[in-house]
PDB file of C-alpha atoms in Angstrom:
ATOM      1  CA  MET N  25       0.000   0.000   0.000  1.00  0.00           C
ATOM      2  CA  SER N  26       1.544   3.316  -1.136  1.00  0.00           C
ATOM      3  CA  VAL N  27       0.876   7.030  -1.382  1.00  0.00           C
ATOM      4  CA  LEU N  28       1.498   8.907  -4.631  1.00  0.00           C
ATOM      5  CA  ILE N  29       2.251  12.648  -4.604  1.00  0.00           C
ATOM      6  CA  VAL N  30       1.438  14.438  -7.860  1.00  0.00           C
ATOM      7  CA  CYS N  31       2.098  18.192  -8.070  1.00  0.00           C
ATOM      8  CA  PRO N  32       3.722  19.233 -11.363  1.00  0.00           C
ATOM      9  CA  GLY N  33       5.616  22.515 -11.061  1.00  0.00           C
ATOM     10  CA  LYS N  34       5.682  22.405  -7.261  1.00  0.00           C
ATOM     11  CA  ASP N  35       8.471  21.173  -5.011  1.00  0.00           C
ATOM     12  CA  PRO N  36       7.051  18.196  -3.057  1.00  0.00           C
ATOM     13  CA  GLU N  37       9.980  17.908  -0.625  1.00  0.00           C
ATOM     14  CA  ASN N  38       8.211  19.521   2.361  1.00  0.00           C
ATOM     15  CA  TRP N  39       5.170  17.302   1.826  1.00  0.00           C
ATOM     16  CA  VAL N  40       7.306  14.152   1.679  1.00  0.00           C
ATOM     17  CA  ASN N  41       9.231  15.129   4.794  1.00  0.00           C
ATOM     18  CA  GLU N  42       6.113  15.964   6.813  1.00  0.00           C
ATOM     19  CA  LEU N  43       4.347  12.759   5.780  1.00  0.00           C
ATOM     20  CA  LYS N  44       7.373  10.679   6.786  1.00  0.00           C
ATOM     21  CA  ASN N  45       7.721  12.574  10.072  1.00  0.00           C
ATOM     22  CA  GLN N  46       4.101  12.031  11.019  1.00  0.00           C
ATOM     23  CA  HIS N  47       3.758   8.525   9.569  1.00  0.00           C
ATOM     24  CA  PRO N  48       7.212   6.897   9.458  1.00  0.00           C
ATOM     25  CA  GLY N  49       5.913   3.671   7.941  1.00  0.00           C
ATOM     26  CA  MET N  50       4.230   5.314   4.950  1.00  0.00           C
ATOM     27  CA  ASN N  51       5.599   4.313   1.543  1.00  0.00           C
ATOM     28  CA  ILE N  52       5.644   7.425  -0.672  1.00  0.00           C
ATOM     29  CA  TYR N  53       6.208   7.886  -4.386  1.00  0.00           C
ATOM     30  CA  VAL N  54       6.531  11.230  -6.166  1.00  0.00           C
ATOM     31  CA  TYR N  55       5.204  11.314  -9.728  1.00  0.00           C
ATOM     32  CA  PRO N  56       6.745  10.720 -12.258  1.00  0.00           C
ATOM     33  CA  GLU N  57       9.444   8.635 -10.550  1.00  0.00           C
ATOM     34  CA  ASP N  58       9.329   4.881 -11.211  1.00  0.00           C
ATOM     35  CA  HIS N  59       6.776   3.044  -9.106  1.00  0.00           C
ATOM     36  CA  ASP N  60       4.327   0.162  -9.185  1.00  0.00           C
ATOM     37  CA  ASN N  61       0.906   1.597 -10.113  1.00  0.00           C
ATOM     38  CA  GLU N  62      -0.885  -1.328  -8.486  1.00  0.00           C
ATOM     39  CA  GLU N  63       0.576  -0.453  -5.079  1.00  0.00           C
ATOM     40  CA  VAL N  64      -0.955   3.014  -4.980  1.00  0.00           C
ATOM     41  CA  GLU N  65      -4.230   3.348  -3.053  1.00  0.00           C
ATOM     42  CA  PHE N  66      -3.997   6.986  -1.933  1.00  0.00           C
ATOM     43  CA  ALA N  67      -2.991  10.031  -4.024  1.00  0.00           C
ATOM     44  CA  LEU N  68      -2.147  13.524  -2.783  1.00  0.00           C
ATOM     45  CA  CYS N  69      -2.253  16.002  -5.631  1.00  0.00           C
ATOM     46  CA  TRP N  70      -2.436  19.479  -7.115  1.00  0.00           C
ATOM     47  CA  ASN N  71      -3.080  19.973 -10.840  1.00  0.00           C
ATOM     48  CA  HIS N  72      -2.358  16.393 -11.869  1.00  0.00           C
ATOM     49  CA  PRO N  73      -2.102  15.479 -15.577  1.00  0.00           C
ATOM     50  CA  ARG N  74      -5.576  14.800 -16.964  1.00  0.00           C
ATOM     51  CA  GLY N  75      -6.441  11.111 -17.097  1.00  0.00           C
ATOM     52  CA  LEU N  76      -3.496  10.068 -14.941  1.00  0.00           C
ATOM     53  CA  PHE N  77      -5.488   8.274 -12.268  1.00  0.00           C
ATOM     54  CA  LYS N  78      -7.120   5.859 -14.717  1.00  0.00           C
ATOM     55  CA  ASN N  79      -3.769   4.061 -14.655  1.00  0.00           C
ATOM     56  CA  TYR N  80      -4.076   3.129 -10.964  1.00  0.00           C
ATOM     57  CA  PRO N  81      -6.382   0.098 -10.605  1.00  0.00           C
ATOM     58  CA  ASN N  82      -6.368   0.064  -6.775  1.00  0.00           C
ATOM     59  CA  LEU N  83      -6.654   3.806  -6.130  1.00  0.00           C
ATOM     60  CA  LYS N  84      -9.305   4.579  -3.508  1.00  0.00           C
ATOM     61  CA  VAL N  85      -8.755   8.205  -2.452  1.00  0.00           C
ATOM     62  CA  ILE N  86      -7.567  11.396  -4.160  1.00  0.00           C
ATOM     63  CA  ALA N  87      -6.709  14.102  -1.632  1.00  0.00           C
ATOM     64  CA  SER N  88      -6.340  17.735  -2.659  1.00  0.00           C
ATOM     65  CA  MET N  89      -3.326  19.594  -1.275  1.00  0.00           C
ATOM     66  CA  GLY N  90      -5.553  22.625  -0.738  1.00  0.00           C
ATOM     67  CA  ALA N  91      -9.087  23.776  -0.071  1.00  0.00           C
ATOM     68  CA  GLY N  92      -9.997  23.771  -3.774  1.00  0.00           C
ATOM     69  CA  VAL N  93     -10.924  20.592  -5.645  1.00  0.00           C
ATOM     70  CA  ASP N  94     -11.832  21.892  -9.103  1.00  0.00           C
ATOM     71  CA  HIS N  95      -8.370  20.876 -10.308  1.00  0.00           C
ATOM     72  CA  ILE N  96      -9.384  17.284  -9.516  1.00  0.00           C
ATOM     73  CA  LEU N  97     -13.044  17.274 -10.495  1.00  0.00           C
ATOM     74  CA  SER N  98     -12.363  18.913 -13.868  1.00  0.00           C
ATOM     75  CA  ASP N  99     -10.673  15.666 -14.930  1.00  0.00           C
ATOM     76  CA  THR N 100     -13.322  13.704 -16.838  1.00  0.00           C
ATOM     77  CA  GLY N 101     -11.181  10.573 -16.548  1.00  0.00           C
ATOM     78  CA  LEU N 102     -11.425  10.024 -12.789  1.00  0.00           C
ATOM     79  CA  PRO N 103     -11.857   6.361 -11.768  1.00  0.00           C
ATOM     80  CA  GLU N 104     -15.420   5.325 -11.044  1.00  0.00           C
ATOM     81  CA  GLY N 105     -16.275   5.300  -7.348  1.00  0.00           C
ATOM     82  CA  ILE N 106     -13.206   7.302  -6.330  1.00  0.00           C
ATOM     83  CA  LYS N 107     -13.358   9.307  -3.088  1.00  0.00           C
ATOM     84  CA  VAL N 108     -12.087  12.895  -3.108  1.00  0.00           C
ATOM     85  CA  THR N 109     -11.131  14.992  -0.089  1.00  0.00           C
ATOM     86  CA  LYS N 110     -10.196  18.636   0.454  1.00  0.00           C
ATOM     87  CA  VAL N 111      -8.214  20.508   3.073  1.00  0.00           C
ATOM     88  CA  VAL N 112     -10.072  22.328   5.841  1.00  0.00           C
ATOM     89  CA  ASP N 113      -7.495  24.110   7.969  1.00  0.00           C
ATOM     90  CA  GLU N 114      -7.806  26.830  10.608  1.00  0.00           C
ATOM     91  CA  ARG N 115      -4.604  28.454   9.394  1.00  0.00           C
ATOM     92  CA  LEU N 116      -5.867  28.678   5.801  1.00  0.00           C
ATOM     93  CA  THR N 117      -9.182  30.027   7.024  1.00  0.00           C
ATOM     94  CA  GLU N 118      -7.597  32.696   9.207  1.00  0.00           C
ATOM     95  CA  ASP N 119      -5.181  33.745   6.475  1.00  0.00           C
ATOM     96  CA  MET N 120      -8.014  34.117   3.955  1.00  0.00           C
ATOM     97  CA  SER N 121     -10.027  36.228   6.393  1.00  0.00           C
ATOM     98  CA  ASP N 122      -7.069  38.491   7.090  1.00  0.00           C
ATOM     99  CA  PHE N 123      -6.359  38.894   3.388  1.00  0.00           C
ATOM    100  CA  VAL N 124      -9.919  39.863   2.473  1.00  0.00           C
ATOM    101  CA  LEU N 125     -10.032  42.339   5.361  1.00  0.00           C
ATOM    102  CA  SER N 126      -6.773  43.887   4.129  1.00  0.00           C
ATOM    103  CA  GLN N 127      -8.145  44.274   0.597  1.00  0.00           C
ATOM    104  CA  VAL N 128     -11.380  45.792   1.866  1.00  0.00           C
ATOM    105  CA  MET N 129      -9.504  48.289   4.030  1.00  0.00           C
ATOM    106  CA  ASN N 130      -7.112  49.032   1.170  1.00  0.00           C
ATOM    107  CA  HIS N 131     -10.113  49.970  -0.958  1.00  0.00           C
ATOM    108  CA  ILE N 132     -12.177  52.050   1.481  1.00  0.00           C
ATOM    109  CA  ARG N 133      -9.096  53.994   2.662  1.00  0.00           C
ATOM    110  CA  GLY N 134      -7.742  54.443  -0.864  1.00  0.00           C
ATOM    111  CA  LEU N 135      -4.303  52.985  -0.055  1.00  0.00           C
ATOM    112  CA  HIS N 136      -3.876  51.519  -3.533  1.00  0.00           C
ATOM    113  CA  TYR N 137      -4.410  55.005  -4.980  1.00  0.00           C
ATOM    114  CA  TYR N 138      -1.902  56.601  -2.615  1.00  0.00           C
ATOM    115  CA  THR N 139       0.769  54.017  -3.471  1.00  0.00           C
ATOM    116  CA  LYS N 140       0.542  55.080  -7.113  1.00  0.00           C
ATOM    117  CA  ALA N 141       0.336  58.778  -6.195  1.00  0.00           C
ATOM    118  CA  GLN N 142       3.617  58.470  -4.287  1.00  0.00           C
ATOM    119  CA  LYS N 143       5.424  57.275  -7.420  1.00  0.00           C
ATOM    120  CA  GLN N 144       4.134  60.393  -9.204  1.00  0.00           C
ATOM    121  CA  LYS N 145       5.029  62.647  -6.227  1.00  0.00           C
ATOM    122  CA  LYS N 146       1.382  63.613  -6.192  1.00  0.00           C
ATOM    123  CA  TRP N 147      -0.009  65.083  -2.946  1.00  0.00           C
ATOM    124  CA  ASP N 148      -3.734  64.479  -3.228  1.00  0.00           C
ATOM    125  CA  ARG N 149      -6.371  63.466  -0.710  1.00  0.00           C
ATOM    126  CA  PHE N 150      -9.960  62.282  -0.865  1.00  0.00           C
ATOM    127  CA  GLN N 151     -12.628  61.358   1.652  1.00  0.00           C
ATOM    128  CA  TYR N 152     -12.396  57.765   2.834  1.00  0.00           C
ATOM    129  CA  GLN N 153     -15.247  55.428   3.780  1.00  0.00           C
ATOM    130  CA  ARG N 154     -15.720  53.949   7.256  1.00  0.00           C
ATOM    131  CA  PRO N 155     -16.546  50.274   7.964  1.00  0.00           C
ATOM    132  CA  LYS N 156     -19.843  51.081   9.682  1.00  0.00           C
ATOM    133  CA  ASP N 157     -20.978  52.824   6.485  1.00  0.00           C
ATOM    134  CA  THR N 158     -19.939  49.976   4.178  1.00  0.00           C
ATOM    135  CA  LYS N 159     -22.012  47.015   2.969  1.00  0.00           C
ATOM    136  CA  ILE N 160     -20.130  43.910   1.855  1.00  0.00           C
ATOM    137  CA  GLY N 161     -21.599  40.990  -0.067  1.00  0.00           C
ATOM    138  CA  ILE N 162     -19.967  37.568   0.125  1.00  0.00           C
ATOM    139  CA  MET N 163     -20.750  34.993  -2.560  1.00  0.00           C
ATOM    140  CA  GLY N 164     -20.166  31.525  -1.146  1.00  0.00           C
ATOM    141  CA  MET N 165     -20.978  30.909   2.508  1.00  0.00           C
ATOM    142  CA  GLY N 166     -18.960  27.774   3.182  1.00  0.00           C
ATOM    143  CA  VAL N 167     -16.185  27.481   5.766  1.00  0.00           C
ATOM    144  CA  LEU N 168     -14.132  30.295   4.229  1.00  0.00           C
ATOM    145  CA  GLY N 169     -17.136  32.520   3.536  1.00  0.00           C
ATOM    146  CA  ASN N 170     -18.355  32.259   7.116  1.00  0.00           C
ATOM    147  CA  ALA N 171     -14.908  33.000   8.497  1.00  0.00           C
ATOM    148  CA  VAL N 172     -14.514  36.060   6.261  1.00  0.00           C
ATOM    149  CA  ALA N 173     -17.980  37.265   7.249  1.00  0.00           C
ATOM    150  CA  ASP N 174     -17.147  36.914  10.940  1.00  0.00           C
ATOM    151  CA  LYS N 175     -13.861  38.814  10.562  1.00  0.00           C
ATOM    152  CA  LEU N 176     -15.496  41.653   8.631  1.00  0.00           C
ATOM    153  CA  HIS N 177     -18.438  41.857  11.034  1.00  0.00           C
ATOM    154  CA  LYS N 178     -16.073  42.146  13.996  1.00  0.00           C
ATOM    155  CA  ASN N 179     -14.449  45.079  12.231  1.00  0.00           C
ATOM    156  CA  GLY N 180     -17.733  46.929  11.911  1.00  0.00           C
ATOM    157  CA  PHE N 181     -18.906  46.132   8.369  1.00  0.00           C
ATOM    158  CA  HIS N 182     -22.468  45.265   7.378  1.00  0.00           C
ATOM    159  CA  ILE N 183     -22.387  41.755   5.882  1.00  0.00           C
ATOM    160  CA  TYR N 184     -24.649  40.154   3.296  1.00  0.00           C
ATOM    161  CA  GLY N 185     -24.175  36.564   2.165  1.00  0.00           C
ATOM    162  CA  TRP N 186     -25.360  34.571  -0.838  1.00  0.00           C
ATOM    163  CA  SER N 187     -25.241  30.814  -1.383  1.00  0.00           C
ATOM    164  CA  ARG N 188     -26.801  28.232  -3.660  1.00  0.00           C
ATOM    165  CA  THR N 189     -28.966  26.819  -0.873  1.00  0.00           C
ATOM    166  CA  GLU N 190     -30.474  28.474   2.193  1.00  0.00           C
ATOM    167  CA  LYS N 191     -28.096  29.011   5.114  1.00  0.00           C
ATOM    168  CA  ASP N 192     -28.491  30.726   8.451  1.00  0.00           C
ATOM    169  CA  CYS N 193     -25.213  32.478   9.239  1.00  0.00           C
ATOM    170  CA  GLU N 194     -24.691  34.524  12.395  1.00  0.00           C
ATOM    171  CA  ASN N 195     -24.421  38.307  11.900  1.00  0.00           C
ATOM    172  CA  VAL N 196     -25.097  37.922   8.163  1.00  0.00           C
ATOM    173  CA  THR N 197     -28.153  38.975   6.162  1.00  0.00           C
ATOM    174  CA  SER N 198     -28.530  35.823   4.086  1.00  0.00           C
ATOM    175  CA  PHE N 199     -29.812  35.264   0.558  1.00  0.00           C
ATOM    176  CA  HIS N 200     -29.888  32.112  -1.541  1.00  0.00           C
ATOM    177  CA  GLY N 201     -30.742  30.843  -4.985  1.00  0.00           C
ATOM    178  CA  LYS N 202     -31.113  32.641  -8.294  1.00  0.00           C
ATOM    179  CA  GLU N 203     -34.369  34.286  -7.242  1.00  0.00           C
ATOM    180  CA  GLN N 204     -32.619  36.219  -4.413  1.00  0.00           C
ATOM    181  CA  LEU N 205     -29.376  36.999  -6.228  1.00  0.00           C
ATOM    182  CA  GLU N 206     -30.372  40.438  -7.484  1.00  0.00           C
ATOM    183  CA  GLU N 207     -31.512  41.680  -4.073  1.00  0.00           C
ATOM    184  CA  PHE N 208     -28.255  40.434  -2.586  1.00  0.00           C
ATOM    185  CA  LEU N 209     -26.190  42.207  -5.240  1.00  0.00           C
ATOM    186  CA  GLN N 210     -28.068  45.476  -4.774  1.00  0.00           C
ATOM    187  CA  ASN N 211     -26.751  45.490  -1.184  1.00  0.00           C
ATOM    188  CA  SER N 212     -23.129  44.716  -2.133  1.00  0.00           C
ATOM    189  CA  GLU N 213     -20.982  47.841  -2.315  1.00  0.00           C
ATOM    190  CA  ILE N 214     -17.988  45.509  -2.136  1.00  0.00           C
ATOM    191  CA  LEU N 215     -18.485  42.044  -3.627  1.00  0.00           C
ATOM    192  CA  VAL N 216     -16.258  39.188  -2.428  1.00  0.00           C
ATOM    193  CA  CYS N 217     -16.251  35.962  -4.450  1.00  0.00           C
ATOM    194  CA  LEU N 218     -15.548  32.821  -2.406  1.00  0.00           C
ATOM    195  CA  LEU N 219     -17.618  30.396  -4.460  1.00  0.00           C
ATOM    196  CA  PRO N 220     -16.479  26.885  -5.329  1.00  0.00           C
ATOM    197  CA  LEU N 221     -15.836  26.482  -9.045  1.00  0.00           C
ATOM    198  CA  THR N 222     -18.614  24.405 -10.614  1.00  0.00           C
ATOM    199  CA  LYS N 223     -20.495  24.334 -13.917  1.00  0.00           C
ATOM    200  CA  ASP N 224     -23.042  26.703 -12.377  1.00  0.00           C
ATOM    201  CA  THR N 225     -20.522  29.212 -11.009  1.00  0.00           C
ATOM    202  CA  GLU N 226     -18.047  29.363 -13.907  1.00  0.00           C
ATOM    203  CA  ASN N 227     -18.182  32.847 -15.517  1.00  0.00           C
ATOM    204  CA  ILE N 228     -20.646  34.031 -12.866  1.00  0.00           C
ATOM    205  CA  LEU N 229     -18.766  37.325 -12.458  1.00  0.00           C
ATOM    206  CA  ASN N 230     -19.966  38.792 -15.742  1.00  0.00           C
ATOM    207  CA  ALA N 231     -21.527  41.970 -17.121  1.00  0.00           C
ATOM    208  CA  ASP N 232     -25.092  40.926 -16.243  1.00  0.00           C
ATOM    209  CA  LEU N 233     -24.128  40.364 -12.616  1.00  0.00           C
ATOM    210  CA  PHE N 234     -22.032  43.537 -12.420  1.00  0.00           C
ATOM    211  CA  ASP N 235     -24.954  45.539 -13.768  1.00  0.00           C
ATOM    212  CA  MET N 236     -27.025  44.537 -10.713  1.00  0.00           C
ATOM    213  CA  LEU N 237     -24.426  45.942  -8.319  1.00  0.00           C
ATOM    214  CA  PRO N 238     -24.642  49.526  -7.024  1.00  0.00           C
ATOM    215  CA  GLU N 239     -22.759  52.070  -9.110  1.00  0.00           C
ATOM    216  CA  GLY N 240     -19.194  52.331  -7.850  1.00  0.00           C
ATOM    217  CA  ALA N 241     -19.109  48.786  -6.454  1.00  0.00           C
ATOM    218  CA  TYR N 242     -15.751  47.073  -5.959  1.00  0.00           C
ATOM    219  CA  ILE N 243     -14.891  43.428  -6.782  1.00  0.00           C
ATOM    220  CA  ILE N 244     -12.638  41.116  -4.759  1.00  0.00           C
ATOM    221  CA  ASN N 245     -12.036  37.675  -6.282  1.00  0.00           C
ATOM    222  CA  VAL N 246     -10.189  35.169  -4.093  1.00  0.00           C
ATOM    223  CA  ALA N 247     -11.931  32.047  -5.419  1.00  0.00           C
ATOM    224  CA  ARG N 248     -10.922  30.984  -8.948  1.00  0.00           C
ATOM    225  CA  GLY N 249      -9.985  32.883 -12.082  1.00  0.00           C
ATOM    226  CA  GLN N 250     -12.599  30.973 -14.075  1.00  0.00           C
ATOM    227  CA  HIS N 251     -15.344  32.727 -12.114  1.00  0.00           C
ATOM    228  CA  LEU N 252     -14.488  36.008 -13.808  1.00  0.00           C
ATOM    229  CA  VAL N 253     -15.227  37.152 -17.354  1.00  0.00           C
ATOM    230  CA  GLU N 254     -12.172  39.375 -17.658  1.00  0.00           C
ATOM    231  CA  HIS N 255     -13.349  41.543 -20.567  1.00  0.00           C
ATOM    232  CA  ASP N 256     -16.614  42.287 -18.767  1.00  0.00           C
ATOM    233  CA  LEU N 257     -14.756  43.428 -15.656  1.00  0.00           C
ATOM    234  CA  MET N 258     -12.536  45.863 -17.552  1.00  0.00           C
ATOM    235  CA  LYS N 259     -15.484  47.192 -19.543  1.00  0.00           C
ATOM    236  CA  MET N 260     -17.533  47.864 -16.402  1.00  0.00           C
ATOM    237  CA  ILE N 261     -14.592  49.550 -14.676  1.00  0.00           C
ATOM    238  CA  ASP N 262     -13.778  51.679 -17.714  1.00  0.00           C
ATOM    239  CA  ASN N 263     -17.378  52.855 -18.116  1.00  0.00           C
ATOM    240  CA  GLY N 264     -17.461  53.870 -14.449  1.00  0.00           C
ATOM    241  CA  HIS N 265     -20.042  51.400 -13.145  1.00  0.00           C
ATOM    242  CA  LEU N 266     -17.408  49.565 -11.089  1.00  0.00           C
ATOM    243  CA  SER N 267     -14.762  51.455  -9.115  1.00  0.00           C
ATOM    244  CA  GLY N 268     -12.127  48.738  -9.423  1.00  0.00           C
ATOM    245  CA  ALA N 269     -11.110  45.242  -8.391  1.00  0.00           C
ATOM    246  CA  SER N 270      -8.691  43.267  -6.286  1.00  0.00           C
ATOM    247  CA  LEU N 271      -7.791  39.970  -7.982  1.00  0.00           C
ATOM    248  CA  ASP N 272      -5.788  37.152  -6.418  1.00  0.00           C
ATOM    249  CA  VAL N 273      -6.734  34.408  -8.902  1.00  0.00           C
ATOM    250  CA  PHE N 274      -6.615  34.237 -12.691  1.00  0.00           C
ATOM    251  CA  ARG N 275      -7.555  32.009 -15.610  1.00  0.00           C
ATOM    252  CA  GLU N 276      -3.889  31.589 -16.452  1.00  0.00           C
ATOM    253  CA  GLU N 277      -1.287  31.582 -13.685  1.00  0.00           C
ATOM    254  CA  PRO N 278       1.267  33.100 -13.621  1.00  0.00           C
ATOM    255  CA  LEU N 279      -0.543  35.990 -15.278  1.00  0.00           C
ATOM    256  CA  PRO N 280       1.048  36.502 -18.740  1.00  0.00           C
ATOM    257  CA  ASP N 281       3.270  39.559 -19.172  1.00  0.00           C
ATOM    258  CA  GLU N 282       1.057  40.910 -21.949  1.00  0.00           C
ATOM    259  CA  HIS N 283      -2.170  40.709 -19.934  1.00  0.00           C
ATOM    260  CA  PRO N 284      -3.962  44.096 -19.692  1.00  0.00           C
ATOM    261  CA  PHE N 285      -4.635  43.647 -15.961  1.00  0.00           C
ATOM    262  CA  TRP N 286      -0.988  44.475 -15.224  1.00  0.00           C
ATOM    263  CA  GLU N 287      -1.294  48.030 -16.481  1.00  0.00           C
ATOM    264  CA  HIS N 288      -4.854  48.795 -15.377  1.00  0.00           C
ATOM    265  CA  GLU N 289      -4.706  51.503 -12.739  1.00  0.00           C
ATOM    266  CA  LYS N 290      -7.896  50.356 -11.000  1.00  0.00           C
ATOM    267  CA  ILE N 291      -7.071  46.640 -10.783  1.00  0.00           C
ATOM    268  CA  ASN N 292      -4.950  45.449  -7.885  1.00  0.00           C
ATOM    269  CA  ILE N 293      -3.107  42.164  -8.526  1.00  0.00           C
ATOM    270  CA  THR N 294      -1.669  39.622  -6.091  1.00  0.00           C
ATOM    271  CA  PRO N 295      -0.174  36.264  -7.205  1.00  0.00           C
ATOM    272  CA  HIS N 296      -2.634  33.777  -5.644  1.00  0.00           C
ATOM    273  CA  ILE N 297      -1.356  34.320  -2.112  1.00  0.00           C
ATOM    274  CA  ALA N 298      -4.570  35.006  -0.149  1.00  0.00           C
ATOM    275  CA  SER N 299      -3.965  31.788   1.801  1.00  0.00           C
ATOM    276  CA  LEU N 300      -1.113  29.347   1.206  1.00  0.00           C
ATOM    277  CA  THR N 301      -1.228  25.726   2.321  1.00  0.00           C
ATOM    278  CA  ASN N 302       1.408  24.846   4.913  1.00  0.00           C
ATOM    279  CA  PRO N 303       2.280  21.110   4.867  1.00  0.00           C
ATOM    280  CA  ASN N 304       3.087  21.081   8.578  1.00  0.00           C
ATOM    281  CA  SER N 305      -0.407  22.350   9.353  1.00  0.00           C
ATOM    282  CA  VAL N 306      -2.440  20.104   7.042  1.00  0.00           C
ATOM    283  CA  VAL N 307      -0.507  16.823   6.891  1.00  0.00           C
ATOM    284  CA  PRO N 308      -2.136  15.527  10.132  1.00  0.00           C
ATOM    285  CA  GLN N 309      -5.552  15.430   8.426  1.00  0.00           C
ATOM    286  CA  ILE N 310      -4.003  13.771   5.351  1.00  0.00           C
ATOM    287  CA  VAL N 311      -2.456  11.084   7.568  1.00  0.00           C
ATOM    288  CA  GLU N 312      -5.722  10.622   9.443  1.00  0.00           C
ATOM    289  CA  ASN N 313      -7.618  10.064   6.205  1.00  0.00           C
ATOM    290  CA  TYR N 314      -4.944   7.622   5.038  1.00  0.00           C
ATOM    291  CA  GLU N 315      -5.542   5.580   8.189  1.00  0.00           C
ATOM    292  CA  ARG N 316      -9.311   5.910   7.829  1.00  0.00           C
ATOM    293  CA  MET N 317      -9.029   4.605   4.266  1.00  0.00           C
ATOM    294  CA  LYS N 318      -7.076   1.563   5.445  1.00  0.00           C
ATOM    295  CA  GLU N 319      -9.718   0.828   8.091  1.00  0.00           C
ATOM    296  CA  ASP N 320     -12.585   1.529   5.669  1.00  0.00           C
ATOM    297  CA  GLU N 321     -13.861   4.326   7.918  1.00  0.00           C
ATOM    298  CA  PRO N 322     -15.614   7.547   6.759  1.00  0.00           C
ATOM    299  CA  LEU N 323     -13.172  10.180   5.503  1.00  0.00           C
ATOM    300  CA  LYS N 324     -12.868  13.687   6.898  1.00  0.00           C
ATOM    301  CA  ASN N 325     -13.587  16.630   4.574  1.00  0.00           C
ATOM    302  CA  ARG N 326     -14.920  14.397   1.817  1.00  0.00           C
ATOM    303  CA  VAL N 327     -16.171  16.175  -1.299  1.00  0.00           C
ATOM    304  CA  GLU N 328     -19.606  15.584  -2.788  1.00  0.00           C
ATOM    305  CA  ILE N 329     -18.487  15.002  -6.367  1.00  0.00           C
ATOM    306  CA  ASP N 330     -21.928  15.594  -7.885  1.00  0.00           C
ATOM    307  CA  LYS N 331     -22.091  19.051  -6.246  1.00  0.00           C
ATOM    308  CA  GLY N 332     -18.480  19.929  -6.995  1.00  0.00           C
ATOM    309  CA  TYR N 333     -17.500  20.827  -3.422  1.00  0.00           C
TER     310      TYR N 333
END
């Protein structure tokens, strides 16, 4: 029985070391080194080659190295009956909450503007907005969405949340379903996207949705680049309906040098760093699920494949 680590373009050394430290008897292979495919029953991965796992006849579990699982579920060649898990980690959750708060404060205090003004030696001031006068809409009220909502509420913001199904979240005015989307958006002066990436949510940040936001609304996308229709965002910023955006995720990463986002004065870019998985923090739950798999026990943080999260 072996574990296969698959993470093209990433250095797996820290993952291997942590797994061996916390489970000394674990036999670990790193793709694409030579190994016996029939030995592998558990895979730990990020952005694996499409169709790879069809070659493992005894594979039972595919574990994501992070909170997202779209990189797994987008593979149409997954083995039938496979179990998929995601990472749920307090450190990731806290880091995401802190990041969103920093981007919100950056926007309402105009810090992004002042950074550029400094380079131009431009002494210019404008009236800032206070948290108690700011309404924030969060799309996606899962673990991360709830944590972000709690952080923002504690800092004085008015919080509105939207999800696919009805949820009752503390200190959040909640909306759900397509029929309540417009009312939710009308209350979102700052819109934060934390949705899982599914067939229903791909391209959801588009011109039609932006048009339902209040004039001058601001977009923060920390979910997936495929949620955003990039041309629509730039068009709505350039025509003045949106005041700008903070983007941490993109359709192509790294963002190509020629991409117009780099030079857009009202788009703030960060390189997918809102919350970074730390192997030391998350390997314990990976090891626990490995043991649960061996004992045929229910897995922690298992994904509902038909829902996509």
